[in-house]
């Protein structure tokens, strides 16, 4: 997961809810502190066990150039209620935490934010797998797609062991009570090394225990079992960028480089960063996204 370095909302950023067909989706919405929003909006999707706060260091700088930027909590994550807690209107399916279902939620969020105009979509890690589902469904108009420290398909390697361990520990009893037990038994100790800030530690605990245990299991299963859909993405007429830290330890830099080549996507490596350049190098990440978005919009206007 990404661990934000601060939680105070920057100027121009506010907490909001998107009211979608199945229920509310929690968001952080950023607008320029001066001037209008003449540029295409952007939607940011967090990774596994993350949340909208993973992008908090990017939001102000991304918005200041003249666009609305919205970071969301996926269903069942932190401040977005899980489908098991909601009763959707008749005929509206509940998200089931699977990639295709979450992609549908993101597509609806994109439509809500774009209001009929194309939207830039960014997915970090597992959120990249979700974002590609939204793109491949072709139910919404995108201005671009950025895969941030994400991969062509399933996650392998050392980081995958954590997901397997969570499935083994939670799947027999995917309840909030069991999630609390796991926090006390394992997660609290593991996360002590991430930050010395007591406020951030309290946030990480609240985020984890507010999220759906069933959601953690289902998302982990898809994180470990996702198919390679790069060729399908390559067939879309969509500007795409692959952006990752040079020390990424989830999908390897070589895997992401090959994915970019197969898609014909722009590739950008963030020096000194690992799996969360949105936290570790926010200025570089923000500049890269802004430059890519501006270029795609400039080409589109010709």
PDB file of C-alpha atoms in Angstrom:
ATOM      1  CA  UNK A   1       0.000   0.000   0.000  1.00  0.00           C
ATOM      2  CA  UNK A   2       0.998   3.622  -0.367  1.00  0.00           C
ATOM      3  CA  UNK A   3       1.560   5.504   2.885  1.00  0.00           C
ATOM      4  CA  UNK A   4       0.831   9.227   2.559  1.00  0.00           C
ATOM      5  CA  UNK A   5       3.250  11.594   4.266  1.00  0.00           C
ATOM      6  CA  UNK A   6       0.531  14.059   5.263  1.00  0.00           C
ATOM      7  CA  UNK A   7      -3.267  14.140   5.499  1.00  0.00           C
ATOM      8  CA  UNK A   8      -4.155  17.847   5.677  1.00  0.00           C
ATOM      9  CA  UNK A   9      -6.023  18.778   2.527  1.00  0.00           C
ATOM     10  CA  UNK A  10      -4.126  21.320   0.391  1.00  0.00           C
ATOM     11  CA  UNK A  11      -5.864  24.521  -0.775  1.00  0.00           C
ATOM     12  CA  UNK A  12      -8.464  23.772  -3.420  1.00  0.00           C
ATOM     13  CA  UNK A  13      -8.947  20.147  -2.318  1.00  0.00           C
ATOM     14  CA  UNK A  14     -12.120  19.027  -0.562  1.00  0.00           C
ATOM     15  CA  UNK A  15     -13.792  15.820   0.513  1.00  0.00           C
ATOM     16  CA  UNK A  16     -16.861  14.927  -1.567  1.00  0.00           C
ATOM     17  CA  UNK A  17     -19.110  12.024  -2.546  1.00  0.00           C
ATOM     18  CA  UNK A  18     -19.996  10.894  -6.046  1.00  0.00           C
ATOM     19  CA  UNK A  19     -23.582   9.679  -6.192  1.00  0.00           C
ATOM     20  CA  UNK A  20     -23.531   6.688  -8.530  1.00  0.00           C
ATOM     21  CA  UNK A  21     -26.311   4.301  -9.490  1.00  0.00           C
ATOM     22  CA  UNK A  22     -25.507   1.668  -6.857  1.00  0.00           C
ATOM     23  CA  UNK A  23     -24.588   4.119  -4.060  1.00  0.00           C
ATOM     24  CA  UNK A  24     -22.048   6.769  -2.976  1.00  0.00           C
ATOM     25  CA  UNK A  25     -18.350   6.769  -3.787  1.00  0.00           C
ATOM     26  CA  UNK A  26     -15.994   8.758  -1.566  1.00  0.00           C
ATOM     27  CA  UNK A  27     -13.640  11.175  -3.287  1.00  0.00           C
ATOM     28  CA  UNK A  28     -11.160  14.014  -2.909  1.00  0.00           C
ATOM     29  CA  UNK A  29     -11.928  16.726  -5.471  1.00  0.00           C
ATOM     30  CA  UNK A  30      -9.272  19.278  -6.413  1.00  0.00           C
ATOM     31  CA  UNK A  31      -9.932  22.517  -8.269  1.00  0.00           C
ATOM     32  CA  UNK A  32      -7.584  25.398  -9.114  1.00  0.00           C
ATOM     33  CA  UNK A  33      -7.396  27.990  -6.355  1.00  0.00           C
ATOM     34  CA  UNK A  34      -7.565  30.637  -9.072  1.00  0.00           C
ATOM     35  CA  UNK A  35      -8.769  30.572 -12.654  1.00  0.00           C
ATOM     36  CA  UNK A  36     -11.102  28.144 -14.352  1.00  0.00           C
ATOM     37  CA  UNK A  37     -11.048  24.500 -15.378  1.00  0.00           C
ATOM     38  CA  UNK A  38     -10.445  24.779 -19.103  1.00  0.00           C
ATOM     39  CA  UNK A  39      -8.557  21.487 -19.391  1.00  0.00           C
ATOM     40  CA  UNK A  40      -9.945  17.946 -19.328  1.00  0.00           C
ATOM     41  CA  UNK A  41     -10.576  16.533 -15.842  1.00  0.00           C
ATOM     42  CA  UNK A  42      -8.731  13.538 -14.406  1.00  0.00           C
ATOM     43  CA  UNK A  43      -9.704  10.576 -12.224  1.00  0.00           C
ATOM     44  CA  UNK A  44      -7.160   8.765 -10.023  1.00  0.00           C
ATOM     45  CA  UNK A  45      -7.688   5.161  -8.820  1.00  0.00           C
ATOM     46  CA  UNK A  46      -5.706   3.750  -5.890  1.00  0.00           C
ATOM     47  CA  UNK A  47      -4.073   0.355  -5.510  1.00  0.00           C
ATOM     48  CA  UNK A  48      -4.747  -2.671  -3.319  1.00  0.00           C
ATOM     49  CA  UNK A  49      -5.289  -1.731   0.359  1.00  0.00           C
ATOM     50  CA  UNK A  50      -4.822   1.923  -0.605  1.00  0.00           C
ATOM     51  CA  UNK A  51      -7.260   4.843  -0.823  1.00  0.00           C
ATOM     52  CA  UNK A  52      -7.807   8.263  -2.353  1.00  0.00           C
ATOM     53  CA  UNK A  53      -5.343   9.729   0.169  1.00  0.00           C
ATOM     54  CA  UNK A  54      -2.501   7.997  -1.701  1.00  0.00           C
ATOM     55  CA  UNK A  55      -2.729  10.886  -4.199  1.00  0.00           C
ATOM     56  CA  UNK A  56      -3.007  13.733  -1.718  1.00  0.00           C
ATOM     57  CA  UNK A  57       0.483  15.055  -2.521  1.00  0.00           C
ATOM     58  CA  UNK A  58      -0.408  15.320  -6.239  1.00  0.00           C
ATOM     59  CA  UNK A  59      -3.840  16.884  -6.188  1.00  0.00           C
ATOM     60  CA  UNK A  60      -3.077  20.565  -5.788  1.00  0.00           C
ATOM     61  CA  UNK A  61      -0.301  20.684  -8.373  1.00  0.00           C
ATOM     62  CA  UNK A  62      -2.322  18.672 -10.910  1.00  0.00           C
ATOM     63  CA  UNK A  63      -5.326  20.972 -10.505  1.00  0.00           C
ATOM     64  CA  UNK A  64      -3.449  24.265 -10.528  1.00  0.00           C
ATOM     65  CA  UNK A  65      -2.809  24.144 -14.271  1.00  0.00           C
ATOM     66  CA  UNK A  66      -6.554  24.429 -14.890  1.00  0.00           C
ATOM     67  CA  UNK A  67      -8.291  21.093 -14.493  1.00  0.00           C
ATOM     68  CA  UNK A  68     -10.483  19.273 -11.979  1.00  0.00           C
ATOM     69  CA  UNK A  69      -8.766  16.216 -10.481  1.00  0.00           C
ATOM     70  CA  UNK A  70     -10.685  13.594  -8.512  1.00  0.00           C
ATOM     71  CA  UNK A  71      -9.206  10.734  -6.471  1.00  0.00           C
ATOM     72  CA  UNK A  72     -11.707   8.050  -5.460  1.00  0.00           C
ATOM     73  CA  UNK A  73     -12.067   5.254  -2.929  1.00  0.00           C
ATOM     74  CA  UNK A  74     -13.103   2.060  -4.701  1.00  0.00           C
ATOM     75  CA  UNK A  75     -16.261   0.365  -3.333  1.00  0.00           C
ATOM     76  CA  UNK A  76     -15.668  -1.164   0.089  1.00  0.00           C
ATOM     77  CA  UNK A  77     -12.476   0.826   0.589  1.00  0.00           C
ATOM     78  CA  UNK A  78     -12.087   3.266   3.477  1.00  0.00           C
ATOM     79  CA  UNK A  79     -14.893   5.848   3.135  1.00  0.00           C
ATOM     80  CA  UNK A  80     -16.751   4.211   0.223  1.00  0.00           C
ATOM     81  CA  UNK A  81     -19.359   1.758   1.537  1.00  0.00           C
ATOM     82  CA  UNK A  82     -19.116  -1.807   0.333  1.00  0.00           C
ATOM     83  CA  UNK A  83     -21.914  -3.335  -1.743  1.00  0.00           C
ATOM     84  CA  UNK A  84     -22.764  -5.735   1.080  1.00  0.00           C
ATOM     85  CA  UNK A  85     -23.846  -2.703   3.154  1.00  0.00           C
ATOM     86  CA  UNK A  86     -26.059  -1.134   0.464  1.00  0.00           C
ATOM     87  CA  UNK A  87     -29.376  -1.904  -1.192  1.00  0.00           C
ATOM     88  CA  UNK A  88     -29.166  -0.556  -4.754  1.00  0.00           C
ATOM     89  CA  UNK A  89     -32.251   0.494  -6.685  1.00  0.00           C
ATOM     90  CA  UNK A  90     -34.136  -2.280  -8.519  1.00  0.00           C
ATOM     91  CA  UNK A  91     -32.310  -3.402 -11.632  1.00  0.00           C
ATOM     92  CA  UNK A  92     -28.972  -1.901 -10.580  1.00  0.00           C
ATOM     93  CA  UNK A  93     -26.317  -4.581  -9.909  1.00  0.00           C
ATOM     94  CA  UNK A  94     -24.059  -4.273  -6.872  1.00  0.00           C
ATOM     95  CA  UNK A  95     -20.294  -4.266  -7.474  1.00  0.00           C
ATOM     96  CA  UNK A  96     -18.822  -7.629  -6.496  1.00  0.00           C
ATOM     97  CA  UNK A  97     -15.182  -6.506  -6.002  1.00  0.00           C
ATOM     98  CA  UNK A  98     -14.057  -8.259  -9.176  1.00  0.00           C
ATOM     99  CA  UNK A  99     -12.020  -6.339 -11.744  1.00  0.00           C
ATOM    100  CA  UNK A 100     -14.754  -6.087 -14.360  1.00  0.00           C
ATOM    101  CA  UNK A 101     -17.281  -4.888 -11.794  1.00  0.00           C
ATOM    102  CA  UNK A 102     -14.901  -2.316 -10.291  1.00  0.00           C
ATOM    103  CA  UNK A 103     -14.044  -1.163 -13.805  1.00  0.00           C
ATOM    104  CA  UNK A 104     -17.726  -0.510 -14.374  1.00  0.00           C
ATOM    105  CA  UNK A 105     -17.865   1.627 -11.228  1.00  0.00           C
ATOM    106  CA  UNK A 106     -14.844   3.625 -12.383  1.00  0.00           C
ATOM    107  CA  UNK A 107     -16.412   4.111 -15.823  1.00  0.00           C
ATOM    108  CA  UNK A 108     -19.559   5.483 -14.185  1.00  0.00           C
ATOM    109  CA  UNK A 109     -17.449   7.778 -11.992  1.00  0.00           C
ATOM    110  CA  UNK A 110     -15.620   9.018 -15.098  1.00  0.00           C
ATOM    111  CA  UNK A 111     -18.941   9.799 -16.790  1.00  0.00           C
ATOM    112  CA  UNK A 112     -20.167  11.608 -13.672  1.00  0.00           C
ATOM    113  CA  UNK A 113     -17.043  13.762 -13.463  1.00  0.00           C
ATOM    114  CA  UNK A 114     -16.611  14.341 -17.179  1.00  0.00           C
ATOM    115  CA  UNK A 115     -20.200  15.256 -17.864  1.00  0.00           C
ATOM    116  CA  UNK A 116     -19.848  14.209 -21.484  1.00  0.00           C
ATOM    117  CA  UNK A 117     -16.250  15.372 -21.999  1.00  0.00           C
ATOM    118  CA  UNK A 118     -13.222  13.028 -22.202  1.00  0.00           C
ATOM    119  CA  UNK A 119     -11.407  12.332 -18.923  1.00  0.00           C
ATOM    120  CA  UNK A 120      -7.817  11.357 -18.164  1.00  0.00           C
ATOM    121  CA  UNK A 121      -7.730   8.115 -16.136  1.00  0.00           C
ATOM    122  CA  UNK A 122      -4.851   7.023 -13.882  1.00  0.00           C
ATOM    123  CA  UNK A 123      -4.641   3.696 -12.056  1.00  0.00           C
ATOM    124  CA  UNK A 124      -1.960   2.897  -9.473  1.00  0.00           C
ATOM    125  CA  UNK A 125      -0.931  -0.768  -9.043  1.00  0.00           C
ATOM    126  CA  UNK A 126      -4.155  -2.811  -8.652  1.00  0.00           C
ATOM    127  CA  UNK A 127      -5.959   0.370  -9.649  1.00  0.00           C
ATOM    128  CA  UNK A 128      -4.223   0.091 -13.007  1.00  0.00           C
ATOM    129  CA  UNK A 129      -5.875  -3.284 -13.552  1.00  0.00           C
ATOM    130  CA  UNK A 130      -9.216  -1.691 -12.648  1.00  0.00           C
ATOM    131  CA  UNK A 131      -8.620   1.314 -14.903  1.00  0.00           C
ATOM    132  CA  UNK A 132      -7.830  -0.887 -17.892  1.00  0.00           C
ATOM    133  CA  UNK A 133     -11.165  -2.681 -17.384  1.00  0.00           C
ATOM    134  CA  UNK A 134     -12.922   0.677 -17.553  1.00  0.00           C
ATOM    135  CA  UNK A 135     -11.014   1.505 -20.738  1.00  0.00           C
ATOM    136  CA  UNK A 136     -11.628  -1.871 -22.390  1.00  0.00           C
ATOM    137  CA  UNK A 137     -15.346  -1.792 -21.651  1.00  0.00           C
ATOM    138  CA  UNK A 138     -15.494   1.329 -23.883  1.00  0.00           C
ATOM    139  CA  UNK A 139     -18.526   2.573 -21.997  1.00  0.00           C
ATOM    140  CA  UNK A 140     -17.028   5.996 -21.375  1.00  0.00           C
ATOM    141  CA  UNK A 141     -14.905   8.442 -23.356  1.00  0.00           C
ATOM    142  CA  UNK A 142     -11.332   8.705 -22.119  1.00  0.00           C
ATOM    143  CA  UNK A 143      -8.766  11.346 -23.035  1.00  0.00           C
ATOM    144  CA  UNK A 144      -5.888   9.092 -21.917  1.00  0.00           C
ATOM    145  CA  UNK A 145      -4.939   6.162 -19.711  1.00  0.00           C
ATOM    146  CA  UNK A 146      -1.915   6.095 -17.387  1.00  0.00           C
ATOM    147  CA  UNK A 147      -0.804   2.861 -15.727  1.00  0.00           C
ATOM    148  CA  UNK A 148       1.180   3.911 -12.656  1.00  0.00           C
ATOM    149  CA  UNK A 149       3.356   1.109 -11.265  1.00  0.00           C
ATOM    150  CA  UNK A 150       0.926  -1.447 -12.659  1.00  0.00           C
ATOM    151  CA  UNK A 151       1.472  -4.474 -14.849  1.00  0.00           C
ATOM    152  CA  UNK A 152       0.269  -6.521 -17.791  1.00  0.00           C
ATOM    153  CA  UNK A 153      -1.567  -9.066 -15.659  1.00  0.00           C
ATOM    154  CA  UNK A 154      -1.246 -10.960 -12.412  1.00  0.00           C
ATOM    155  CA  UNK A 155       1.194  -9.939  -9.703  1.00  0.00           C
ATOM    156  CA  UNK A 156       4.052 -12.365  -9.037  1.00  0.00           C
ATOM    157  CA  UNK A 157       7.135 -12.199  -6.849  1.00  0.00           C
ATOM    158  CA  UNK A 158       7.593 -11.275  -3.212  1.00  0.00           C
ATOM    159  CA  UNK A 159       4.708  -8.808  -3.026  1.00  0.00           C
ATOM    160  CA  UNK A 160       2.311 -11.502  -4.189  1.00  0.00           C
ATOM    161  CA  UNK A 161       3.067 -13.496  -1.045  1.00  0.00           C
ATOM    162  CA  UNK A 162       1.445 -10.814   1.099  1.00  0.00           C
ATOM    163  CA  UNK A 163      -1.744 -11.068  -0.951  1.00  0.00           C
ATOM    164  CA  UNK A 164      -1.723 -14.863  -0.673  1.00  0.00           C
ATOM    165  CA  UNK A 165      -1.256 -14.601   3.068  1.00  0.00           C
ATOM    166  CA  UNK A 166      -4.184 -12.219   3.369  1.00  0.00           C
ATOM    167  CA  UNK A 167      -6.424 -14.548   1.374  1.00  0.00           C
ATOM    168  CA  UNK A 168      -5.457 -17.497   3.598  1.00  0.00           C
ATOM    169  CA  UNK A 169      -6.070 -15.502   6.766  1.00  0.00           C
ATOM    170  CA  UNK A 170      -9.338 -13.826   5.761  1.00  0.00           C
ATOM    171  CA  UNK A 171     -11.176 -16.081   3.314  1.00  0.00           C
ATOM    172  CA  UNK A 172     -12.480 -18.557   5.929  1.00  0.00           C
ATOM    173  CA  UNK A 173     -14.048 -15.663   7.867  1.00  0.00           C
ATOM    174  CA  UNK A 174     -14.137 -12.421   5.842  1.00  0.00           C
ATOM    175  CA  UNK A 175     -15.619 -10.246   8.588  1.00  0.00           C
ATOM    176  CA  UNK A 176     -14.694  -6.974  10.245  1.00  0.00           C
ATOM    177  CA  UNK A 177     -14.043  -8.884  13.465  1.00  0.00           C
ATOM    178  CA  UNK A 178     -11.481 -11.125  11.801  1.00  0.00           C
ATOM    179  CA  UNK A 179      -9.905  -8.090  10.104  1.00  0.00           C
ATOM    180  CA  UNK A 180      -9.501  -6.445  13.515  1.00  0.00           C
ATOM    181  CA  UNK A 181      -7.854  -9.602  14.843  1.00  0.00           C
ATOM    182  CA  UNK A 182      -5.406  -9.579  11.943  1.00  0.00           C
ATOM    183  CA  UNK A 183      -4.605  -5.923  12.576  1.00  0.00           C
ATOM    184  CA  UNK A 184      -3.772  -6.673  16.188  1.00  0.00           C
ATOM    185  CA  UNK A 185      -1.895  -9.880  15.391  1.00  0.00           C
ATOM    186  CA  UNK A 186       0.067  -8.822  12.317  1.00  0.00           C
ATOM    187  CA  UNK A 187      -0.634  -5.615  10.441  1.00  0.00           C
ATOM    188  CA  UNK A 188       0.025  -3.119  13.223  1.00  0.00           C
ATOM    189  CA  UNK A 189       3.541  -4.484  13.735  1.00  0.00           C
ATOM    190  CA  UNK A 190       4.244  -4.673   9.992  1.00  0.00           C
ATOM    191  CA  UNK A 191       3.189  -1.069   9.435  1.00  0.00           C
ATOM    192  CA  UNK A 192       5.263   0.401  12.245  1.00  0.00           C
ATOM    193  CA  UNK A 193       8.225   0.543   9.888  1.00  0.00           C
ATOM    194  CA  UNK A 194       6.309   2.692   7.394  1.00  0.00           C
ATOM    195  CA  UNK A 195       6.016   5.855   9.482  1.00  0.00           C
ATOM    196  CA  UNK A 196       6.815   7.339  12.875  1.00  0.00           C
ATOM    197  CA  UNK A 197       3.925   9.806  12.624  1.00  0.00           C
ATOM    198  CA  UNK A 198       1.172   8.797  15.088  1.00  0.00           C
ATOM    199  CA  UNK A 199      -1.460  10.577  12.969  1.00  0.00           C
ATOM    200  CA  UNK A 200      -0.508   8.594   9.863  1.00  0.00           C
ATOM    201  CA  UNK A 201      -0.467   5.377  11.873  1.00  0.00           C
ATOM    202  CA  UNK A 202      -3.951   6.109  13.180  1.00  0.00           C
ATOM    203  CA  UNK A 203      -5.106   6.791   9.623  1.00  0.00           C
ATOM    204  CA  UNK A 204      -3.655   3.507   8.325  1.00  0.00           C
ATOM    205  CA  UNK A 205      -5.500   1.628  11.061  1.00  0.00           C
ATOM    206  CA  UNK A 206      -8.761   3.434  10.372  1.00  0.00           C
ATOM    207  CA  UNK A 207      -8.421   2.882   6.618  1.00  0.00           C
ATOM    208  CA  UNK A 208      -7.745  -0.822   7.023  1.00  0.00           C
ATOM    209  CA  UNK A 209     -10.495  -1.523   9.530  1.00  0.00           C
ATOM    210  CA  UNK A 210     -13.066   0.620   7.690  1.00  0.00           C
ATOM    211  CA  UNK A 211     -12.568  -1.383   4.504  1.00  0.00           C
ATOM    212  CA  UNK A 212     -14.426  -4.550   3.542  1.00  0.00           C
ATOM    213  CA  UNK A 213     -12.772  -7.813   4.545  1.00  0.00           C
ATOM    214  CA  UNK A 214     -14.577  -9.573   1.703  1.00  0.00           C
ATOM    215  CA  UNK A 215     -13.345  -6.863  -0.646  1.00  0.00           C
ATOM    216  CA  UNK A 216      -9.752  -7.477   0.439  1.00  0.00           C
ATOM    217  CA  UNK A 217     -10.141 -11.176  -0.368  1.00  0.00           C
ATOM    218  CA  UNK A 218     -11.789 -10.753  -3.761  1.00  0.00           C
ATOM    219  CA  UNK A 219      -9.392  -8.011  -4.882  1.00  0.00           C
ATOM    220  CA  UNK A 220      -6.386 -10.077  -3.792  1.00  0.00           C
ATOM    221  CA  UNK A 221      -7.692 -13.050  -5.769  1.00  0.00           C
ATOM    222  CA  UNK A 222      -7.942 -10.926  -8.914  1.00  0.00           C
ATOM    223  CA  UNK A 223      -4.577  -9.274  -8.239  1.00  0.00           C
ATOM    224  CA  UNK A 224      -3.029 -12.754  -8.288  1.00  0.00           C
ATOM    225  CA  UNK A 225      -5.107 -14.082 -11.181  1.00  0.00           C
ATOM    226  CA  UNK A 226      -5.523 -11.190 -13.612  1.00  0.00           C
ATOM    227  CA  UNK A 227      -5.093 -12.083 -17.267  1.00  0.00           C
ATOM    228  CA  UNK A 228      -2.685 -10.295 -19.580  1.00  0.00           C
ATOM    229  CA  UNK A 229      -4.859  -7.868 -21.592  1.00  0.00           C
ATOM    230  CA  UNK A 230      -2.102  -5.719 -23.049  1.00  0.00           C
ATOM    231  CA  UNK A 231      -2.872  -6.650 -26.653  1.00  0.00           C
ATOM    232  CA  UNK A 232      -6.482  -5.572 -26.132  1.00  0.00           C
ATOM    233  CA  UNK A 233      -5.341  -2.231 -24.731  1.00  0.00           C
ATOM    234  CA  UNK A 234      -2.980  -1.809 -27.672  1.00  0.00           C
ATOM    235  CA  UNK A 235      -5.920  -2.141 -30.042  1.00  0.00           C
ATOM    236  CA  UNK A 236      -7.676   0.871 -28.509  1.00  0.00           C
ATOM    237  CA  UNK A 237      -7.232   4.275 -30.096  1.00  0.00           C
ATOM    238  CA  UNK A 238      -6.223   5.769 -26.748  1.00  0.00           C
ATOM    239  CA  UNK A 239      -3.129   7.730 -25.673  1.00  0.00           C
ATOM    240  CA  UNK A 240      -1.440   5.644 -22.984  1.00  0.00           C
ATOM    241  CA  UNK A 241       1.484   6.139 -20.620  1.00  0.00           C
ATOM    242  CA  UNK A 242       3.330   3.626 -18.432  1.00  0.00           C
ATOM    243  CA  UNK A 243       4.878   5.405 -15.448  1.00  0.00           C
ATOM    244  CA  UNK A 244       6.861   3.649 -12.726  1.00  0.00           C
ATOM    245  CA  UNK A 245       9.618   4.069 -10.165  1.00  0.00           C
ATOM    246  CA  UNK A 246      13.054   2.806 -11.107  1.00  0.00           C
ATOM    247  CA  UNK A 247      13.059   0.668  -7.922  1.00  0.00           C
ATOM    248  CA  UNK A 248       9.520  -0.693  -8.224  1.00  0.00           C
ATOM    249  CA  UNK A 249       9.333  -4.029  -6.410  1.00  0.00           C
ATOM    250  CA  UNK A 250       5.853  -5.144  -7.494  1.00  0.00           C
ATOM    251  CA  UNK A 251       5.709  -5.633 -11.255  1.00  0.00           C
ATOM    252  CA  UNK A 252       9.325  -5.352 -12.286  1.00  0.00           C
ATOM    253  CA  UNK A 253      10.580  -2.396 -14.336  1.00  0.00           C
ATOM    254  CA  UNK A 254      11.381  -4.896 -17.110  1.00  0.00           C
ATOM    255  CA  UNK A 255       7.761  -6.127 -17.150  1.00  0.00           C
ATOM    256  CA  UNK A 256       6.425  -2.583 -17.273  1.00  0.00           C
ATOM    257  CA  UNK A 257       8.908  -1.579 -19.956  1.00  0.00           C
ATOM    258  CA  UNK A 258       7.803  -4.527 -22.085  1.00  0.00           C
ATOM    259  CA  UNK A 259       4.140  -3.648 -21.468  1.00  0.00           C
ATOM    260  CA  UNK A 260       4.761  -0.102 -22.689  1.00  0.00           C
ATOM    261  CA  UNK A 261       6.497  -1.439 -25.809  1.00  0.00           C
ATOM    262  CA  UNK A 262       3.657  -3.819 -26.611  1.00  0.00           C
ATOM    263  CA  UNK A 263       1.074  -1.068 -26.241  1.00  0.00           C
ATOM    264  CA  UNK A 264       3.088   1.553 -28.072  1.00  0.00           C
ATOM    265  CA  UNK A 265       2.704   3.645 -24.922  1.00  0.00           C
ATOM    266  CA  UNK A 266       4.853   6.441 -23.630  1.00  0.00           C
ATOM    267  CA  UNK A 267       7.203   5.145 -20.914  1.00  0.00           C
ATOM    268  CA  UNK A 268       8.542   7.271 -18.087  1.00  0.00           C
ATOM    269  CA  UNK A 269      10.731   6.100 -15.203  1.00  0.00           C
ATOM    270  CA  UNK A 270      10.830   8.128 -11.966  1.00  0.00           C
ATOM    271  CA  UNK A 271      14.406   8.159 -10.608  1.00  0.00           C
ATOM    272  CA  UNK A 272      14.847   7.090  -6.998  1.00  0.00           C
ATOM    273  CA  UNK A 273      11.214   6.051  -6.556  1.00  0.00           C
ATOM    274  CA  UNK A 274       9.809   2.624  -5.793  1.00  0.00           C
ATOM    275  CA  UNK A 275       6.239   1.376  -6.037  1.00  0.00           C
ATOM    276  CA  UNK A 276       4.615   4.670  -5.016  1.00  0.00           C
ATOM    277  CA  UNK A 277       6.101   7.625  -6.920  1.00  0.00           C
ATOM    278  CA  UNK A 278       2.831   9.442  -6.178  1.00  0.00           C
ATOM    279  CA  UNK A 279       4.087   9.593  -2.557  1.00  0.00           C
ATOM    280  CA  UNK A 280       7.853   9.253  -2.945  1.00  0.00           C
ATOM    281  CA  UNK A 281       8.344  11.732  -5.809  1.00  0.00           C
ATOM    282  CA  UNK A 282       5.111  13.743  -6.159  1.00  0.00           C
ATOM    283  CA  UNK A 283       6.662  16.698  -8.001  1.00  0.00           C
ATOM    284  CA  UNK A 284       8.186  14.497 -10.713  1.00  0.00           C
ATOM    285  CA  UNK A 285       5.020  12.416 -10.989  1.00  0.00           C
ATOM    286  CA  UNK A 286       2.777  15.468 -11.196  1.00  0.00           C
ATOM    287  CA  UNK A 287       4.968  17.065 -13.863  1.00  0.00           C
ATOM    288  CA  UNK A 288       4.984  13.856 -15.923  1.00  0.00           C
ATOM    289  CA  UNK A 289       1.202  13.494 -15.779  1.00  0.00           C
ATOM    290  CA  UNK A 290       0.565  17.148 -16.569  1.00  0.00           C
ATOM    291  CA  UNK A 291       2.939  17.126 -19.544  1.00  0.00           C
ATOM    292  CA  UNK A 292       1.358  13.936 -20.928  1.00  0.00           C
ATOM    293  CA  UNK A 293      -2.182  15.202 -20.466  1.00  0.00           C
ATOM    294  CA  UNK A 294      -1.428  18.590 -21.999  1.00  0.00           C
ATOM    295  CA  UNK A 295       0.204  16.967 -25.008  1.00  0.00           C
ATOM    296  CA  UNK A 296      -2.709  14.614 -25.636  1.00  0.00           C
ATOM    297  CA  UNK A 297      -5.171  17.496 -25.424  1.00  0.00           C
ATOM    298  CA  UNK A 298      -3.040  19.619 -27.746  1.00  0.00           C
ATOM    299  CA  UNK A 299      -2.931  16.836 -30.324  1.00  0.00           C
ATOM    300  CA  UNK A 300      -6.670  16.339 -29.987  1.00  0.00           C
ATOM    301  CA  UNK A 301      -7.344  20.011 -30.742  1.00  0.00           C
ATOM    302  CA  UNK A 302      -5.382  19.990 -34.019  1.00  0.00           C
TER     303      UNK A 302
END
